[in-house]
Amino acid sequence: MSHSGWETVIGLEVHVQLATKTKIFSGASTAFGAEANTQACAIDLAMPGTLPVLNKQAVHYAVMFGLAIDAEIGKESAFERKNYFYPDSPKGYQTTQLEKPIVGRGNVEITLADGRTKNVRIHHAHLEEDAGKSLHEGDFRHGVSGIDLNRAGTPLIEIVSEPDMSNAEEAIAFAKRLHSIVTSIGICDGEMSQGSMRFDVNVSVRPTGTTELGTRTETKNLNSYKFMEEAIAKEVERQIDLIEDGGIIKQETRLYNGDTKVARSMRSKEEANDYRYFPCPDLLPVIVSDETIAELRRNLPELPDARQARFIEQYGLSHYDAGVIGSDAAMAAFFEIAAEKSGNAKLTANWIMGELAARLNSQDLSISKSPVSAEQLGGLVARIADDSISGKMAKQVFEGMWAGEGSADEIIEARGLKQVSDSGALEQMVVDVLTANQAMVDDYISSDEAKRKKKLGGFMGKIMQASKGQANPQQVNQILAQKLNELL
Amino acid sequence: MSIERQEIEKLATLSRIAIGEDTITEVSERLSSVLELVDQLQAVNTEGVEAMSHPMKATQRLREDEISEINQREAFQAVAPDTEDGLFLVPKVIE
Amino acid sequence: MHNLTIAELVTGLQSKEFSSVELTQHFLARIAKLDANYNALITVTADQALKAAAAADERLAAGNAPALCGVPILHKDIFCTNGVRTSCGSKMLDNFIPPYNATVVENFEQAGAVVLGKTNMDEFAMGSSNETSFYGPVKNPWASDSVPGGSSGGSAAAVAARLAPGATATDTGGSIRQPAALCGITGLKPTYGRVSRWGMIAFASSLDQGGPMARTAEDCALLLNCMASYDDKDSTCIDREVPDYSATLGDSIKGLKIGVPSEYFSEGLDPDTEKTVRTALAEYEAQGAELVEISLPNTGLSVPAYYVIAPAEASTNLTRFDGVRYGYRCEDPKDLNDLYTRTRAEGFGDEVKHRILIGTYCLSAGYYDAYYGKAQQVRQLIQQDFEKAFEQVDVIMGPTTPSPAFKFGSKGDDPVAMYLEDIYTVATNLAGLPGMSVPCGMVDNKPVGLQIIGNYFDEARMLNIAHQYQQATKWHSLAPEGIA
């Protein structure tokens, strides 16, 4: 898409659900997928007289994020109430941070497809609570919504970037980098399909070469990179078309439906909102000591950059492979276990990025939900590496593992897939086939050099057929050539 | 300071309290009277005075991240106005 | 039995002079017979009370009874009681039965107290006359045409009328001290953070504090021993050892320095009330205390600051009452907005609605700095006044209210006239200091209260000071006509 004469300015607000066991202000579980309202306690339901107490782990996770992006840490932060009525916000306000966020300015470096790098500035990141969910579909009475408050009170950090991105590619690279950072340091499970990371995209356009920012719109709650890309493209086009037709961009909140590909203005936010932020009187200033910061820094898990460098150094992976595998914490962990088991890191990397990634993608699964475990994949790669099975057999074994038939060795055994590499047995097999096909042998002998090569394939086919596909093809090839040569 | 009708309407919207046409004047008078009282604050010189949001100079206590709540949905929903399949029901939410 | 103090009841129960069941039946009978005159109770929990009394008697017989075992009390209907309707004086919560207890309620249960019922109050504790209750006004046992004060008017009237020997109450701007003064009983608002707010329905979170009401300071000490606790469910509760408030009641007050703020004896104070309070101060002098004239220059700003901060906090504390998860819901809402606006218009009374609107105004864009921000700064100035004063004196004394109990409807339609009733009490809430009211005389056959303001966590000394006064005077033991 080209819109000559216009440039795009993009900023992101990213909601990251923290991987705590309990809510930010209550001891109720945050586990995903429970039956409606079974994980909403009195505090989460805003029952009268209930009060919040802050989760230490949520504070520590937020500080860890700050350390990971080299940001200023708010040693004294505070909570405000953001007041608005909505059924999924049970208190009638969201407890959040405004004046004194826990994470101040920081930086995230992104790498683009052409190898260029770019710095995206982080304005701040703050702690806040998630809302519940309004369910509109299902079999409720007509005109009714159902409210599930299990998610209400799940701890979030909201990461607010500066408007430093100028196209969808950069925005997605930034989003992926954040995903990589938060999953690497273990503060978020990164499960996008469960809403563990949600992106609000602020988009504006301006004539190329100008510096003044145009009016921006905010498209809320995108939970996949694909939807982000589509939403940005649609919004940029809409804004340019509108301005070129003499219209004016209205500052508004928008929604993008990735399934129907329809973007629209959000009706409920249309009325002038006045959130009346003020310091939450039920919570006191949050102090993070220098000792705590030092300890969290000391124990900070490996960051993506360091891990990628290590994968190149330790496993001999290419820059590209290390970049792909090393940026995703779950994939990196999977790789390390599988590589250890297989003894062949490069082949393991190929299988993870190839067969496994393709299968996961096709079923919309993340690697942590892979039906084939890292140990299983490592076991499979080990059998390929020691020539027990051919590449073709490996695919069958992989299918078996995906279907839950057990380890590679169990499947090889059960399906009788073991490759025959015993040279004595192979030699006998070759001799038997040549004896049984004297006409083909005669034809081979009488052919010229060039044609002989082509005719080798015929013998190969017969031999593989005789071995039920289990003969090691490289070895068979070698023995066959030798035997035929002897006949010449 | 007296408070305009338009302002009352805005406050009613923000606080989700329906105010009948017949009481709007009375509400306006009462609010104006209170505002007149609190407007005494405007005359005070508070330059350099820190805002005090809490009587005690204490800091926030942090809770260990351990599950301490069990499912009590039945008990909570026993006092709810309208529920179905464990959900609280409201008139359709329009985003 | 109803004229005995809690201290005497504890002795009587432990020496088996009477059983808790007998005591409970006696008070339940009084409530059944007399409360129609006062309307002090919203809910009577007779069955639960008798069961608890029987259990208390067993423990008393077994000889392992806790401090208040078998003593009947009342809870203000702002404290959540598991399985018992907790209305907060509002139509909004008329049908609300919480499945949990307030920490204060839990503490009394642990101490073996027997709960007779829940007391009437101004709606959501917003009022100084108990006229805003959904359940109708409470009548002052000393004068049925006069208010009992508020918001804890039901607790105060019940204790004055000997419907219970003690009751819990809460104080956001004077809601313990003012009704205690107007009903001729003793009431203590502890230091902010001394008593847990968990399960106590919030009015203004940074000002609210629960405390005891009884006829004597000695009884208040017994109740506070049980009520005060560190509670890790309330982030604003202070982790500090709870002393034995009874242990120091007998200490001498010789040499005590009492600050007398000139601002508490200025224009607006009823001359007879002033005379009564000055007589009480003279009694302290007679006991060896020294009166020191002090100044709390920002006193006049405390009411304006309070009427910004309290409504602002209340406006968002009360957003949770939306007809979705509990409480009142309007009939047949036509859409979500209708559900909200009609539920809240019908469920809240006028005073609550007005305060929500004021609070919303003070926090809204363009007004925040001028109102809320400014009030928070003035709050700092008010606290500094007290800090300076406590450099010179041990306690501060003055009147609790400008005049004795006023007549129903006498403050008319002007909310400000009612708000000025709090002129001597709100400053301590803004500063978070403890304050109490002690009966110190009668004007027109209505009680007058002496206010004692202490330094942070100085409740033991305040109770000691009040107790010493009550050893020498009889005001706390007077009963309204027809009660004895």
PDB file of N, CA and C in Angstrom, chain A residues 42-54 81 83-93 141 147 149 271 274-279 281-284, chain C residues 80 93 96 99-100 192 197-202 205-206 232-236 312-313 316-317 319-322 324-326 336 340 344 360 363-365 368 372:
ATOM      1  N   ALA A  42     -14.520 -11.903  47.554  1.00  0.00           N
ATOM      2  CA  ALA A  42     -15.260 -10.712  48.008  1.00  0.00           C
ATOM      3  C   ALA A  42     -14.593  -9.417  47.545  1.00  0.00           C
ATOM      4  N   ILE A  43     -13.269  -9.395  47.563  1.00  0.00           N
ATOM      5  CA  ILE A  43     -12.546  -8.183  47.145  1.00  0.00           C
ATOM      6  C   ILE A  43     -12.737  -7.951  45.650  1.00  0.00           C
ATOM      7  N   ASP A  44     -12.589  -9.031  44.869  1.00  0.00           N
ATOM      8  CA  ASP A  44     -12.733  -8.904  43.414  1.00  0.00           C
ATOM      9  C   ASP A  44     -14.150  -8.502  43.022  1.00  0.00           C
ATOM     10  N   LEU A  45     -15.131  -8.887  43.840  1.00  0.00           N
ATOM     11  CA  LEU A  45     -16.528  -8.556  43.557  1.00  0.00           C
ATOM     12  C   LEU A  45     -16.895  -7.181  44.104  1.00  0.00           C
ATOM     13  N   ALA A  46     -15.935  -6.522  44.772  1.00  0.00           N
ATOM     14  CA  ALA A  46     -16.189  -5.222  45.391  1.00  0.00           C
ATOM     15  C   ALA A  46     -17.357  -5.299  46.366  1.00  0.00           C
ATOM     16  N   MET A  47     -17.371  -6.361  47.175  1.00  0.00           N
ATOM     17  CA  MET A  47     -18.404  -6.463  48.200  1.00  0.00           C
ATOM     18  C   MET A  47     -18.186  -5.326  49.204  1.00  0.00           C
ATOM     19  N   PRO A  48     -19.251  -4.829  49.825  1.00  0.00           N
ATOM     20  CA  PRO A  48     -19.116  -3.695  50.750  1.00  0.00           C
ATOM     21  C   PRO A  48     -18.150  -4.017  51.897  1.00  0.00           C
ATOM     22  N   GLY A  49     -17.293  -3.052  52.209  1.00  0.00           N
ATOM     23  CA  GLY A  49     -16.390  -3.198  53.348  1.00  0.00           C
ATOM     24  C   GLY A  49     -15.093  -3.919  53.041  1.00  0.00           C
ATOM     25  N   THR A  50     -14.938  -4.421  51.812  1.00  0.00           N
ATOM     26  CA  THR A  50     -13.699  -5.130  51.492  1.00  0.00           C
ATOM     27  C   THR A  50     -12.596  -4.149  51.114  1.00  0.00           C
ATOM     28  N   LEU A  51     -11.347  -4.571  51.314  1.00  0.00           N
ATOM     29  CA  LEU A  51     -10.205  -3.679  51.129  1.00  0.00           C
ATOM     30  C   LEU A  51      -9.076  -4.399  50.394  1.00  0.00           C
ATOM     31  N   PRO A  52      -8.266  -3.656  49.657  1.00  0.00           N
ATOM     32  CA  PRO A  52      -7.173  -4.255  48.893  1.00  0.00           C
ATOM     33  C   PRO A  52      -5.868  -4.362  49.693  1.00  0.00           C
ATOM     34  N   VAL A  53      -5.134  -5.442  49.470  1.00  0.00           N
ATOM     35  CA  VAL A  53      -3.760  -5.511  49.976  1.00  0.00           C
ATOM     36  C   VAL A  53      -2.876  -5.947  48.802  1.00  0.00           C
ATOM     37  N   LEU A  54      -1.789  -5.233  48.597  1.00  0.00           N
ATOM     38  CA  LEU A  54      -0.988  -5.387  47.381  1.00  0.00           C
ATOM     39  C   LEU A  54      -0.132  -6.658  47.388  1.00  0.00           C
ATOM     40  N   ARG A  81      -7.232   5.974  41.819  1.00  0.00           N
ATOM     41  CA  ARG A  81      -8.482   5.391  41.322  1.00  0.00           C
ATOM     42  C   ARG A  81      -8.865   6.103  40.030  1.00  0.00           C
ATOM     43  N   ASN A  83     -12.047   6.471  37.830  1.00  0.00           N
ATOM     44  CA  ASN A  83     -13.473   6.228  38.049  1.00  0.00           C
ATOM     45  C   ASN A  83     -14.268   6.143  36.753  1.00  0.00           C
ATOM     46  N   TYR A  84     -14.965   5.044  36.575  1.00  0.00           N
ATOM     47  CA  TYR A  84     -15.907   4.915  35.455  1.00  0.00           C
ATOM     48  C   TYR A  84     -16.823   3.733  35.735  1.00  0.00           C
ATOM     49  N   PHE A  85     -18.026   3.843  35.229  1.00  0.00           N
ATOM     50  CA  PHE A  85     -18.996   2.760  35.424  1.00  0.00           C
ATOM     51  C   PHE A  85     -18.949   1.800  34.250  1.00  0.00           C
ATOM     52  N   TYR A  86     -18.826   0.536  34.549  1.00  0.00           N
ATOM     53  CA  TYR A  86     -18.882  -0.499  33.520  1.00  0.00           C
ATOM     54  C   TYR A  86     -19.089  -1.818  34.246  1.00  0.00           C
ATOM     55  N   PRO A  87     -19.930  -2.691  33.748  1.00  0.00           N
ATOM     56  CA  PRO A  87     -20.246  -3.896  34.532  1.00  0.00           C
ATOM     57  C   PRO A  87     -19.035  -4.794  34.811  1.00  0.00           C
ATOM     58  N   ASP A  88     -18.000  -4.725  33.946  1.00  0.00           N
ATOM     59  CA  ASP A  88     -16.849  -5.584  34.221  1.00  0.00           C
ATOM     60  C   ASP A  88     -15.852  -4.926  35.166  1.00  0.00           C
ATOM     61  N   SER A  89     -16.182  -3.717  35.650  1.00  0.00           N
ATOM     62  CA  SER A  89     -15.344  -3.013  36.616  1.00  0.00           C
ATOM     63  C   SER A  89     -16.123  -2.903  37.926  1.00  0.00           C
ATOM     64  N   PRO A  90     -16.018  -3.926  38.785  1.00  0.00           N
ATOM     65  CA  PRO A  90     -16.969  -4.046  39.898  1.00  0.00           C
ATOM     66  C   PRO A  90     -16.921  -2.907  40.918  1.00  0.00           C
ATOM     67  N   LYS A  91     -15.778  -2.311  41.143  1.00  0.00           N
ATOM     68  CA  LYS A  91     -15.730  -1.234  42.136  1.00  0.00           C
ATOM     69  C   LYS A  91     -16.256   0.086  41.579  1.00  0.00           C
ATOM     70  N   GLY A  92     -16.392   0.144  40.247  1.00  0.00           N
ATOM     71  CA  GLY A  92     -16.745   1.428  39.642  1.00  0.00           C
ATOM     72  C   GLY A  92     -15.512   2.295  39.465  1.00  0.00           C
ATOM     73  N   TYR A  93     -14.371   1.748  39.777  1.00  0.00           N
ATOM     74  CA  TYR A  93     -13.098   2.413  39.454  1.00  0.00           C
ATOM     75  C   TYR A  93     -12.047   1.341  39.251  1.00  0.00           C
ATOM     76  N   ARG A 141     -30.989 -14.629  27.910  1.00  0.00           N
ATOM     77  CA  ARG A 141     -32.203 -14.011  27.391  1.00  0.00           C
ATOM     78  C   ARG A 141     -31.806 -12.879  26.444  1.00  0.00           C
ATOM     79  N   ILE A 147     -21.842 -11.308  33.165  1.00  0.00           N
ATOM     80  CA  ILE A 147     -20.575 -10.772  33.666  1.00  0.00           C
ATOM     81  C   ILE A 147     -19.822 -11.865  34.427  1.00  0.00           C
ATOM     82  N   LEU A 149     -16.358 -12.276  36.532  1.00  0.00           N
ATOM     83  CA  LEU A 149     -15.329 -11.435  37.172  1.00  0.00           C
ATOM     84  C   LEU A 149     -14.086 -12.232  37.582  1.00  0.00           C
ATOM     85  N   GLU A 271     -19.092   9.342  24.850  1.00  0.00           N
ATOM     86  CA  GLU A 271     -19.423  10.460  25.725  1.00  0.00           C
ATOM     87  C   GLU A 271     -18.159  10.966  26.415  1.00  0.00           C
ATOM     88  N   ASP A 274     -14.618  11.651  32.115  1.00  0.00           N
ATOM     89  CA  ASP A 274     -13.849  12.403  33.098  1.00  0.00           C
ATOM     90  C   ASP A 274     -13.568  11.400  34.202  1.00  0.00           C
ATOM     91  N   TYR A 275     -12.360  10.840  34.187  1.00  0.00           N
ATOM     92  CA  TYR A 275     -12.067   9.704  35.057  1.00  0.00           C
ATOM     93  C   TYR A 275     -11.839  10.084  36.516  1.00  0.00           C
ATOM     94  N   ARG A 276     -11.723  11.359  36.789  1.00  0.00           N
ATOM     95  CA  ARG A 276     -11.567  11.835  38.174  1.00  0.00           C
ATOM     96  C   ARG A 276     -10.532  11.017  38.967  1.00  0.00           C
ATOM     97  N   TYR A 277      -9.350  10.906  38.388  1.00  0.00           N
ATOM     98  CA  TYR A 277      -8.257  10.231  39.091  1.00  0.00           C
ATOM     99  C   TYR A 277      -8.003  10.903  40.430  1.00  0.00           C
ATOM    100  N   PHE A 278      -7.789  10.135  41.465  1.00  0.00           N
ATOM    101  CA  PHE A 278      -7.297  10.697  42.726  1.00  0.00           C
ATOM    102  C   PHE A 278      -6.629   9.580  43.524  1.00  0.00           C
ATOM    103  N   PRO A 279      -5.747   9.937  44.473  1.00  0.00           N
ATOM    104  CA  PRO A 279      -4.981   8.905  45.181  1.00  0.00           C
ATOM    105  C   PRO A 279      -5.909   7.938  45.912  1.00  0.00           C
ATOM    106  N   PRO A 281      -7.339   6.032  48.670  1.00  0.00           N
ATOM    107  CA  PRO A 281      -7.122   6.136  50.119  1.00  0.00           C
ATOM    108  C   PRO A 281      -7.010   4.788  50.826  1.00  0.00           C
ATOM    109  N   ASP A 282      -7.290   3.702  50.130  1.00  0.00           N
ATOM    110  CA  ASP A 282      -7.184   2.380  50.758  1.00  0.00           C
ATOM    111  C   ASP A 282      -5.785   1.785  50.622  1.00  0.00           C
ATOM    112  N   LEU A 283      -4.933   2.460  49.851  1.00  0.00           N
ATOM    113  CA  LEU A 283      -3.576   1.953  49.642  1.00  0.00           C
ATOM    114  C   LEU A 283      -2.569   3.043  49.995  1.00  0.00           C
ATOM    115  N   LEU A 284      -1.426   2.643  50.495  1.00  0.00           N
ATOM    116  CA  LEU A 284      -0.406   3.587  50.942  1.00  0.00           C
ATOM    117  C   LEU A 284       0.728   3.626  49.916  1.00  0.00           C
TER     118      LEU A 284
ATOM    119  N   CYS C  80     -20.208  -5.351  58.648  1.00  0.00           N
ATOM    120  CA  CYS C  80     -20.774  -6.533  58.014  1.00  0.00           C
ATOM    121  C   CYS C  80     -20.835  -7.693  58.991  1.00  0.00           C
ATOM    122  N   LEU C  93     -29.027  -1.176  50.555  1.00  0.00           N
ATOM    123  CA  LEU C  93     -28.565  -2.442  51.130  1.00  0.00           C
ATOM    124  C   LEU C  93     -29.622  -3.072  52.045  1.00  0.00           C
ATOM    125  N   PHE C  96     -29.370  -6.695  51.828  1.00  0.00           N
ATOM    126  CA  PHE C  96     -27.999  -7.225  51.738  1.00  0.00           C
ATOM    127  C   PHE C  96     -27.616  -8.024  52.976  1.00  0.00           C
ATOM    128  N   PRO C  99     -21.963 -12.552  53.333  1.00  0.00           N
ATOM    129  CA  PRO C  99     -21.476 -13.868  53.732  1.00  0.00           C
ATOM    130  C   PRO C  99     -20.120 -13.773  54.443  1.00  0.00           C
ATOM    131  N   TYR C 100     -19.855 -12.668  55.115  1.00  0.00           N
ATOM    132  CA  TYR C 100     -18.569 -12.514  55.808  1.00  0.00           C
ATOM    133  C   TYR C 100     -18.751 -11.532  56.967  1.00  0.00           C
ATOM    134  N   TYR C 192      -6.477   6.846  63.704  1.00  0.00           N
ATOM    135  CA  TYR C 192      -6.697   6.205  62.404  1.00  0.00           C
ATOM    136  C   TYR C 192      -5.723   5.027  62.264  1.00  0.00           C
ATOM    137  N   ARG C 197     -10.573  -1.596  59.392  1.00  0.00           N
ATOM    138  CA  ARG C 197     -11.724  -1.155  58.602  1.00  0.00           C
ATOM    139  C   ARG C 197     -12.278  -2.287  57.740  1.00  0.00           C
ATOM    140  N   TRP C 198     -11.674  -3.472  57.803  1.00  0.00           N
ATOM    141  CA  TRP C 198     -12.171  -4.579  56.974  1.00  0.00           C
ATOM    142  C   TRP C 198     -13.615  -4.924  57.365  1.00  0.00           C
ATOM    143  N   GLY C 199     -14.471  -4.911  56.380  1.00  0.00           N
ATOM    144  CA  GLY C 199     -15.863  -5.259  56.625  1.00  0.00           C
ATOM    145  C   GLY C 199     -16.703  -4.127  57.187  1.00  0.00           C
ATOM    146  N   MET C 200     -16.082  -2.962  57.321  1.00  0.00           N
ATOM    147  CA  MET C 200     -16.789  -1.764  57.785  1.00  0.00           C
ATOM    148  C   MET C 200     -17.083  -0.976  56.506  1.00  0.00           C
ATOM    149  N   ILE C 201     -18.340  -0.797  56.177  1.00  0.00           N
ATOM    150  CA  ILE C 201     -18.667  -0.216  54.866  1.00  0.00           C
ATOM    151  C   ILE C 201     -18.135   1.208  54.784  1.00  0.00           C
ATOM    152  N   ALA C 202     -17.343   1.453  53.739  1.00  0.00           N
ATOM    153  CA  ALA C 202     -16.576   2.700  53.661  1.00  0.00           C
ATOM    154  C   ALA C 202     -17.456   3.905  53.339  1.00  0.00           C
ATOM    155  N   SER C 205     -12.601   6.702  53.180  1.00  0.00           N
ATOM    156  CA  SER C 205     -11.607   5.737  53.640  1.00  0.00           C
ATOM    157  C   SER C 205     -10.471   6.324  54.472  1.00  0.00           C
ATOM    158  N   SER C 206     -10.042   7.550  54.169  1.00  0.00           N
ATOM    159  CA  SER C 206      -8.894   8.091  54.893  1.00  0.00           C
ATOM    160  C   SER C 206      -9.315   8.769  56.200  1.00  0.00           C
ATOM    161  N   ASP C 232      -4.082  -7.720  58.859  1.00  0.00           N
ATOM    162  CA  ASP C 232      -3.360  -7.640  57.584  1.00  0.00           C
ATOM    163  C   ASP C 232      -4.289  -7.578  56.376  1.00  0.00           C
ATOM    164  N   LYS C 233      -5.613  -7.561  56.620  1.00  0.00           N
ATOM    165  CA  LYS C 233      -6.544  -7.391  55.503  1.00  0.00           C
ATOM    166  C   LYS C 233      -6.837  -5.911  55.214  1.00  0.00           C
ATOM    167  N   ASP C 234      -6.339  -5.031  56.089  1.00  0.00           N
ATOM    168  CA  ASP C 234      -6.548  -3.595  55.909  1.00  0.00           C
ATOM    169  C   ASP C 234      -5.172  -2.945  55.796  1.00  0.00           C
ATOM    170  N   SER C 235      -4.841  -2.487  54.590  1.00  0.00           N
ATOM    171  CA  SER C 235      -3.506  -1.912  54.348  1.00  0.00           C
ATOM    172  C   SER C 235      -3.233  -0.684  55.210  1.00  0.00           C
ATOM    173  N   THR C 236      -4.300  -0.014  55.672  1.00  0.00           N
ATOM    174  CA  THR C 236      -4.105   1.212  56.438  1.00  0.00           C
ATOM    175  C   THR C 236      -4.110   0.954  57.942  1.00  0.00           C
ATOM    176  N   ALA C 312     -15.578  13.582  48.323  1.00  0.00           N
ATOM    177  CA  ALA C 312     -14.783  13.115  47.185  1.00  0.00           C
ATOM    178  C   ALA C 312     -14.519  11.620  47.329  1.00  0.00           C
ATOM    179  N   GLU C 313     -14.041  11.220  48.493  1.00  0.00           N
ATOM    180  CA  GLU C 313     -13.773   9.793  48.704  1.00  0.00           C
ATOM    181  C   GLU C 313     -15.075   8.990  48.630  1.00  0.00           C
ATOM    182  N   THR C 316     -16.504   7.969  45.176  1.00  0.00           N
ATOM    183  CA  THR C 316     -15.990   6.781  44.481  1.00  0.00           C
ATOM    184  C   THR C 316     -16.138   5.520  45.328  1.00  0.00           C
ATOM    185  N   ASN C 317     -16.170   5.657  46.659  1.00  0.00           N
ATOM    186  CA  ASN C 317     -16.449   4.465  47.473  1.00  0.00           C
ATOM    187  C   ASN C 317     -17.840   3.916  47.187  1.00  0.00           C
ATOM    188  N   THR C 319     -19.451   4.036  44.253  1.00  0.00           N
ATOM    189  CA  THR C 319     -19.739   3.656  42.865  1.00  0.00           C
ATOM    190  C   THR C 319     -20.047   2.165  42.750  1.00  0.00           C
ATOM    191  N   ARG C 320     -19.586   1.365  43.721  1.00  0.00           N
ATOM    192  CA  ARG C 320     -19.812  -0.075  43.640  1.00  0.00           C
ATOM    193  C   ARG C 320     -21.286  -0.443  43.818  1.00  0.00           C
ATOM    194  N   PHE C 321     -22.073   0.491  44.307  1.00  0.00           N
ATOM    195  CA  PHE C 321     -23.507   0.211  44.472  1.00  0.00           C
ATOM    196  C   PHE C 321     -24.210   0.521  43.162  1.00  0.00           C
ATOM    197  N   ASP C 322     -24.228  -0.489  42.296  1.00  0.00           N
ATOM    198  CA  ASP C 322     -24.678  -0.277  40.924  1.00  0.00           C
ATOM    199  C   ASP C 322     -25.778  -1.247  40.497  1.00  0.00           C
ATOM    200  N   VAL C 324     -25.668  -4.462  40.284  1.00  0.00           N
ATOM    201  CA  VAL C 324     -25.237  -5.602  39.483  1.00  0.00           C
ATOM    202  C   VAL C 324     -24.988  -6.850  40.336  1.00  0.00           C
ATOM    203  N   ARG C 325     -24.255  -6.697  41.435  1.00  0.00           N
ATOM    204  CA  ARG C 325     -23.806  -7.883  42.178  1.00  0.00           C
ATOM    205  C   ARG C 325     -24.530  -8.105  43.506  1.00  0.00           C
ATOM    206  N   TYR C 326     -25.086  -7.043  44.080  1.00  0.00           N
ATOM    207  CA  TYR C 326     -25.786  -7.168  45.359  1.00  0.00           C
ATOM    208  C   TYR C 326     -26.602  -5.900  45.563  1.00  0.00           C
ATOM    209  N   LEU C 336     -28.540  -0.550  30.129  1.00  0.00           N
ATOM    210  CA  LEU C 336     -27.528  -0.527  31.176  1.00  0.00           C
ATOM    211  C   LEU C 336     -27.502   0.817  31.916  1.00  0.00           C
ATOM    212  N   TYR C 340     -28.189   1.655  35.951  1.00  0.00           N
ATOM    213  CA  TYR C 340     -27.329   2.426  36.851  1.00  0.00           C
ATOM    214  C   TYR C 340     -28.048   3.637  37.441  1.00  0.00           C
ATOM    215  N   ARG C 344     -29.466   3.872  41.366  1.00  0.00           N
ATOM    216  CA  ARG C 344     -28.787   4.773  42.287  1.00  0.00           C
ATOM    217  C   ARG C 344     -29.689   5.932  42.721  1.00  0.00           C
ATOM    218  N   THR C 360     -18.104  14.330  43.333  1.00  0.00           N
ATOM    219  CA  THR C 360     -17.814  14.184  41.907  1.00  0.00           C
ATOM    220  C   THR C 360     -17.337  15.523  41.333  1.00  0.00           C
ATOM    221  N   LEU C 363     -13.721  16.406  42.282  1.00  0.00           N
ATOM    222  CA  LEU C 363     -12.667  15.599  41.640  1.00  0.00           C
ATOM    223  C   LEU C 363     -12.636  15.784  40.134  1.00  0.00           C
ATOM    224  N   SER C 364     -13.622  16.506  39.585  1.00  0.00           N
ATOM    225  CA  SER C 364     -13.728  16.501  38.134  1.00  0.00           C
ATOM    226  C   SER C 364     -12.724  17.448  37.499  1.00  0.00           C
ATOM    227  N   ALA C 365     -12.489  17.173  36.220  1.00  0.00           N
ATOM    228  CA  ALA C 365     -11.467  17.916  35.475  1.00  0.00           C
ATOM    229  C   ALA C 365     -11.722  19.415  35.581  1.00  0.00           C
ATOM    230  N   TYR C 368     -10.338  19.841  40.247  1.00  0.00           N
ATOM    231  CA  TYR C 368      -9.547  19.022  41.166  1.00  0.00           C
ATOM    232  C   TYR C 368      -8.575  19.866  41.996  1.00  0.00           C
ATOM    233  N   TYR C 372     -10.141  19.520  45.566  1.00  0.00           N
ATOM    234  CA  TYR C 372      -9.539  18.366  46.230  1.00  0.00           C
ATOM    235  C   TYR C 372      -8.072  18.631  46.584  1.00  0.00           C
TER     236      TYR C 372
END
